[in-house]
Amino acid sequence: MSDKPVIMVVDDEIANIELIAAVLEEDYEIIFARSGEQAIDIARKAMPDLILLDVVMPGLDGYETCRRIKQDPDLADVPVIFTTGLDAVEDEVRGLAAGAIDYVTKPVQPVALRRRVSNHIDLKQMRDRLANLALIDPLTGLGNRRMLENLLQNEVARLMPLNGWLSVILVDIDFFKQYNDMYGHPAGDQCLVQVASRLNAAMRRDGDRCMRYGGEEFACVLPGADPAGALQVAEQILQEFQALAIPHAGSRVADVVTISGGVVSRRCGPGLPVSFWIEHADKLLYESKRLGRNRVTSRTIEGA
């Protein structure tokens, strides 16, 4: 698969598509659509990096197509450049009001088109990098709490029509404050990195993800995992941490770093907030702590 940015060209005239493709194909992967309806359908599947959109088309015109693209949460951030023979100021204003980021008149000038496309691709890639950084914990490299919330929201929406299982494991390092006090914060940071690495390695199925929830807490999201499967993952994590044998002289339960965990499983149903899983996993985590730590507590929540 090409690593080039993907440009979608939307025009009802194949000659216009071929002309634009010839100008851009050296630096970009080109896909195309010949109507507004087709453009929206293809864009949802291909997720292009930029859309070059003709204004005058049969059926949905470019203005309405752009408006619908910008109303779609998955496509709203894709920049749209109008390409059209209309050159009146009011046409350009109308295009910008519909959500386009730029306006190129026909006949297309190759040098100008390449420069405008390059500028907007660079801006989008910068925005994407900043957005990704906002979702990553800088110490461990795992997703952060914001990514966790986004992931849960997406998985609940995906699994709800299937009445599918969703399990969450919330993990806390036992007596981590004492670890920091005894070994120092740099050693504490290194411990967190080792814990994150081991948890991430335990996510062996496609779709399973581990994120840093905050402080010394981590959350593992297991889409499609039933209660038995989720508990098996949690118990395996517990055993692996005992085998990891990071010294912890300040612990009251062992002479190595241990963890406590809470595991909640439920079928996804309507009306459930994404906070449901975290709240229940958190209660179970604290039950593990109350019972002496270095253990996991699990519960299946009945529902539709």
Coordinates of C-alpha atoms in Angstrom, one line a residue:
M1 CA 0.0 0.0 0.0
S2 CA 1.3 3.5 -0.9
D3 CA 2.5 5.8 1.8
K4 CA 1.6 8.8 -0.4
P5 CA -1.2 11.1 0.8
V6 CA -4.5 10.3 -0.8
I7 CA -6.3 12.9 -2.9
M8 CA -9.9 12.4 -4.1
V9 CA -10.9 14.2 -7.3
V10 CA -14.6 14.7 -7.7
D11 CA -15.8 15.7 -11.1
D12 CA -18.5 14.5 -13.5
E13 CA -16.2 15.0 -16.5
I14 CA -13.6 12.2 -16.8
A15 CA -11.3 14.5 -18.8
N16 CA -11.0 16.9 -15.8
I17 CA -10.2 14.0 -13.5
E18 CA -7.5 12.8 -15.9
L19 CA -6.0 16.3 -16.1
I20 CA -5.8 16.8 -12.4
A21 CA -4.5 13.2 -11.9
A22 CA -1.7 13.9 -14.4
V23 CA -0.7 17.0 -12.4
L24 CA -0.7 15.3 -9.0
E25 CA -0.1 11.6 -9.4
E26 CA 3.7 11.8 -9.0
D27 CA 3.3 12.9 -5.3
Y28 CA -0.1 11.6 -4.3
E29 CA -2.3 8.6 -4.6
I30 CA -5.3 9.6 -6.7
I31 CA -8.9 8.3 -6.2
F32 CA -11.9 9.7 -7.9
A33 CA -15.7 10.0 -7.9
R34 CA -18.0 11.3 -10.6
S35 CA -20.9 12.5 -8.4
G36 CA -21.5 14.0 -5.0
E37 CA -23.3 10.9 -3.8
Q38 CA -20.5 8.7 -4.9
A39 CA -17.9 11.0 -3.4
I40 CA -19.4 10.8 0.1
D41 CA -19.6 7.0 -0.1
I42 CA -16.0 6.6 -1.3
A43 CA -14.7 9.2 1.1
R44 CA -16.2 7.3 4.1
K45 CA -14.3 4.1 3.0
A46 CA -11.0 5.6 1.8
M47 CA -10.6 8.5 4.2
P48 CA -8.7 10.8 1.8
D49 CA -6.3 13.4 3.0
L50 CA -7.8 16.1 0.7
I51 CA -10.7 16.4 -1.6
L52 CA -10.7 18.4 -4.9
L53 CA -14.4 19.0 -5.6
D54 CA -16.2 20.3 -8.7
V55 CA -19.0 22.7 -8.1
V56 CA -21.3 22.1 -11.1
M57 CA -22.4 18.4 -11.1
P58 CA -25.7 16.7 -11.8
G59 CA -27.6 15.5 -8.7
L60 CA -25.8 16.9 -5.6
D61 CA -23.8 19.9 -6.6
G62 CA -20.4 20.7 -5.0
Y63 CA -21.8 23.0 -2.4
E64 CA -24.3 20.5 -1.0
T65 CA -21.7 17.7 -1.2
C66 CA -19.2 19.8 0.8
R67 CA -21.9 20.6 3.4
R68 CA -22.7 16.9 3.9
I69 CA -19.0 16.0 4.1
K70 CA -18.5 18.7 6.8
Q71 CA -21.5 17.4 8.7
D72 CA -20.0 13.9 8.8
P73 CA -18.0 13.5 12.1
D74 CA -15.5 11.1 10.3
L75 CA -15.0 13.4 7.3
A76 CA -15.3 16.9 8.9
D77 CA -11.6 17.4 9.2
V78 CA -10.8 16.5 5.6
P79 CA -9.9 19.7 3.7
V80 CA -12.0 20.4 0.6
I81 CA -10.8 22.6 -2.3
F82 CA -13.3 23.6 -4.9
T83 CA -12.3 23.3 -8.6
T84 CA -14.7 25.2 -10.8
G85 CA -15.1 27.4 -13.8
L86 CA -17.3 29.8 -11.8
D87 CA -15.1 32.7 -10.9
A88 CA -17.5 35.3 -9.4
V89 CA -16.7 36.5 -5.9
E90 CA -20.1 35.4 -4.7
D91 CA -19.4 31.9 -5.9
E92 CA -16.1 31.8 -4.0
V93 CA -17.8 33.1 -0.8
R94 CA -20.6 30.5 -1.2
G95 CA -18.0 27.8 -1.5
L96 CA -16.1 28.9 1.6
A97 CA -19.3 29.2 3.5
A98 CA -20.1 25.6 2.7
G99 CA -16.9 24.5 4.4
A100 CA -14.2 24.5 1.7
I101 CA -10.7 25.6 2.6
D102 CA -9.7 26.9 -0.8
Y103 CA -11.0 27.7 -4.3
V104 CA -9.3 26.9 -7.6
T105 CA -10.7 28.1 -10.9
K106 CA -10.6 26.2 -14.2
P107 CA -8.8 25.8 -16.4
V108 CA -6.4 24.5 -13.7
Q109 CA -2.9 25.9 -13.6
P110 CA -0.6 22.9 -12.8
V111 CA 2.0 24.8 -10.8
A112 CA -0.6 26.7 -8.7
L113 CA -2.6 23.5 -8.1
R114 CA 0.4 21.6 -6.9
R115 CA 1.4 24.4 -4.6
R116 CA -2.1 24.8 -3.1
V117 CA -2.5 21.1 -2.6
S118 CA 0.9 20.7 -1.0
N119 CA 0.2 23.6 1.4
H120 CA -3.1 22.1 2.6
I121 CA -1.7 18.6 2.9
D122 CA 1.2 19.9 5.0
L123 CA -1.3 21.8 7.2
K124 CA -3.5 18.7 7.6
Q125 CA -0.6 16.5 8.5
M126 CA 0.5 19.0 11.1
R127 CA -3.0 19.1 12.6
D128 CA -3.1 15.3 12.6
R129 CA 0.3 15.1 14.4
L130 CA -0.8 17.6 17.0
A131 CA -4.1 15.7 17.5
N132 CA -2.2 12.4 17.9
L133 CA 0.2 14.0 20.4
A134 CA -2.8 15.2 22.5
L135 CA -3.9 11.5 22.8
I136 CA -0.5 10.0 23.7
D137 CA 1.0 9.8 27.2
P138 CA 4.6 11.1 26.7
L139 CA 6.2 8.9 29.3
T140 CA 4.9 5.5 28.3
G141 CA 3.9 6.0 24.7
L142 CA 0.5 4.5 25.4
G143 CA -2.8 6.3 24.7
N144 CA -3.9 8.6 27.5
R145 CA -7.2 9.1 29.2
R146 CA -8.7 11.1 26.3
M147 CA -7.8 8.3 23.9
L148 CA -9.4 5.8 26.3
E149 CA -12.7 7.8 26.3
N150 CA -12.6 8.1 22.5
L151 CA -11.9 4.4 22.1
L152 CA -14.7 3.3 24.5
Q153 CA -17.2 5.6 22.7
N154 CA -16.3 4.1 19.3
E155 CA -16.3 0.5 20.5
V156 CA -19.7 0.9 22.3
A157 CA -21.2 2.4 19.1
R158 CA -19.7 -0.5 17.0
L159 CA -20.7 -3.3 19.3
M160 CA -24.2 -2.1 20.3
P161 CA -25.9 -3.3 17.1
L162 CA -24.3 -6.7 17.6
N163 CA -25.2 -6.9 21.3
G164 CA -21.5 -7.6 21.7
W165 CA -19.3 -8.0 24.8
L166 CA -17.0 -5.3 25.9
S167 CA -14.6 -5.9 28.8
V168 CA -12.4 -3.4 30.6
I169 CA -9.5 -4.1 33.0
L170 CA -8.4 -1.3 35.3
V171 CA -5.0 -1.9 36.8
D172 CA -3.1 -0.1 39.6
I173 CA 0.5 -0.6 40.8
D174 CA 0.4 -1.6 44.5
F175 CA 2.1 0.9 46.9
F176 CA 3.5 3.0 44.1
K177 CA 3.9 6.1 46.4
Q178 CA 6.2 4.0 48.6
Y179 CA 8.1 2.9 45.6
N180 CA 8.7 6.6 44.6
D181 CA 9.6 7.5 48.1
M182 CA 12.2 4.6 48.4
Y183 CA 13.8 4.6 44.9
G184 CA 13.1 8.2 43.7
H185 CA 10.9 9.5 40.9
P186 CA 13.3 8.7 38.0
A187 CA 13.1 5.1 39.1
G188 CA 9.4 5.4 39.5
D189 CA 9.1 6.7 35.9
Q190 CA 11.2 3.7 34.7
C191 CA 8.9 1.4 36.6
L192 CA 5.9 2.9 34.9
V193 CA 7.5 2.4 31.5
Q194 CA 8.2 -1.3 32.3
V195 CA 4.6 -1.8 33.5
A196 CA 3.3 -0.1 30.4
S197 CA 5.4 -2.3 28.2
R198 CA 4.3 -5.5 29.8
L199 CA 0.6 -4.5 29.8
N200 CA 0.8 -3.5 26.1
A201 CA 2.5 -6.9 25.3
A202 CA -0.4 -8.6 27.0
M203 CA -2.9 -7.1 24.4
R204 CA -2.6 -10.0 22.0
R205 CA -5.8 -9.9 20.1
D206 CA -6.5 -7.4 17.3
G207 CA -8.5 -4.5 18.8
D208 CA -7.3 -4.9 22.4
R209 CA -5.7 -1.7 23.6
C210 CA -3.9 -0.6 26.8
M211 CA -3.8 3.0 27.9
R212 CA -2.5 5.0 30.8
Y213 CA -5.5 6.1 32.7
G214 CA -3.6 8.4 35.0
G215 CA -0.8 8.3 37.6
E216 CA 0.0 4.6 38.2
E217 CA -3.4 3.4 36.8
F218 CA -3.7 1.7 33.4
A219 CA -6.9 0.6 31.5
C220 CA -7.1 -2.3 29.1
V221 CA -10.0 -2.3 26.6
L222 CA -11.0 -5.7 25.3
P223 CA -13.7 -5.4 22.6
G224 CA -15.6 -8.7 22.1
A225 CA -14.0 -10.4 25.2
D226 CA -16.5 -12.3 27.3
P227 CA -16.2 -12.5 31.1
A228 CA -14.1 -15.7 31.0
G229 CA -11.8 -14.3 28.3
A230 CA -11.3 -11.0 30.1
L231 CA -10.6 -12.7 33.5
Q232 CA -8.0 -15.0 31.8
V233 CA -6.2 -11.9 30.4
A234 CA -6.2 -10.2 33.8
E235 CA -4.9 -13.3 35.6
Q236 CA -2.2 -13.7 33.0
I237 CA -1.1 -10.1 33.5
L238 CA -1.0 -10.7 37.3
Q239 CA 1.3 -13.7 36.9
E240 CA 3.5 -12.0 34.4
F241 CA 4.1 -9.1 36.8
Q242 CA 5.1 -11.5 39.6
A243 CA 7.6 -13.0 37.1
L244 CA 8.9 -9.6 36.1
A245 CA 10.3 -9.3 39.6
I246 CA 10.9 -5.5 39.8
P247 CA 12.3 -5.1 43.4
H248 CA 9.9 -3.2 45.8
A249 CA 11.2 -3.2 49.3
G250 CA 8.5 -0.7 50.3
S251 CA 5.6 -3.0 49.4
R252 CA 3.5 -4.6 52.1
V253 CA 2.4 -7.5 50.0
A254 CA 5.6 -8.7 48.3
D255 CA 9.2 -7.9 47.8
V256 CA 8.6 -7.1 44.1
V257 CA 6.2 -4.8 42.2
T258 CA 2.7 -6.2 42.1
I259 CA -0.6 -4.9 40.7
S260 CA -4.2 -5.0 41.6
G261 CA -7.0 -5.1 39.0
G262 CA -10.7 -4.8 38.4
V263 CA -12.4 -6.5 35.5
V264 CA -15.9 -5.6 34.3
S265 CA -17.7 -7.3 31.4
R266 CA -21.1 -6.4 29.8
R267 CA -22.9 -6.7 26.6
C268 CA -23.2 -3.3 24.9
G269 CA -26.7 -1.9 24.9
P270 CA -28.5 1.3 24.3
G271 CA -28.4 4.1 26.8
L272 CA -25.1 3.1 28.4
P273 CA -22.5 5.9 28.8
V274 CA -18.9 5.1 28.1
S275 CA -18.1 5.9 31.7
F276 CA -20.1 2.8 32.8
W277 CA -17.2 0.4 32.2
I278 CA -14.6 2.6 33.9
E279 CA -16.8 3.3 36.9
H280 CA -17.5 -0.4 37.5
A281 CA -13.9 -1.5 36.9
D282 CA -12.7 1.2 39.4
K283 CA -15.0 -0.2 42.1
L284 CA -13.7 -3.7 41.4
L285 CA -10.1 -2.4 41.5
Y286 CA -10.7 -0.9 45.0
E287 CA -12.3 -4.2 46.1
S288 CA -9.1 -6.0 45.1
K289 CA -7.2 -3.4 47.2
R290 CA -9.5 -4.0 50.2
L291 CA -9.0 -7.7 50.0
G292 CA -5.2 -7.4 50.2
R293 CA -4.0 -6.3 46.8
N294 CA -1.9 -8.4 44.3
R295 CA -5.1 -9.8 42.9
V296 CA -7.9 -9.2 40.4
T297 CA -11.6 -8.9 41.1
S298 CA -14.1 -9.5 38.2
R299 CA -17.8 -9.0 37.7
T300 CA -20.2 -9.6 34.8
I301 CA -22.9 -6.9 34.6
E302 CA -26.1 -8.4 33.3
G303 CA -27.9 -6.5 30.6
A304 CA -29.4 -6.6 27.1

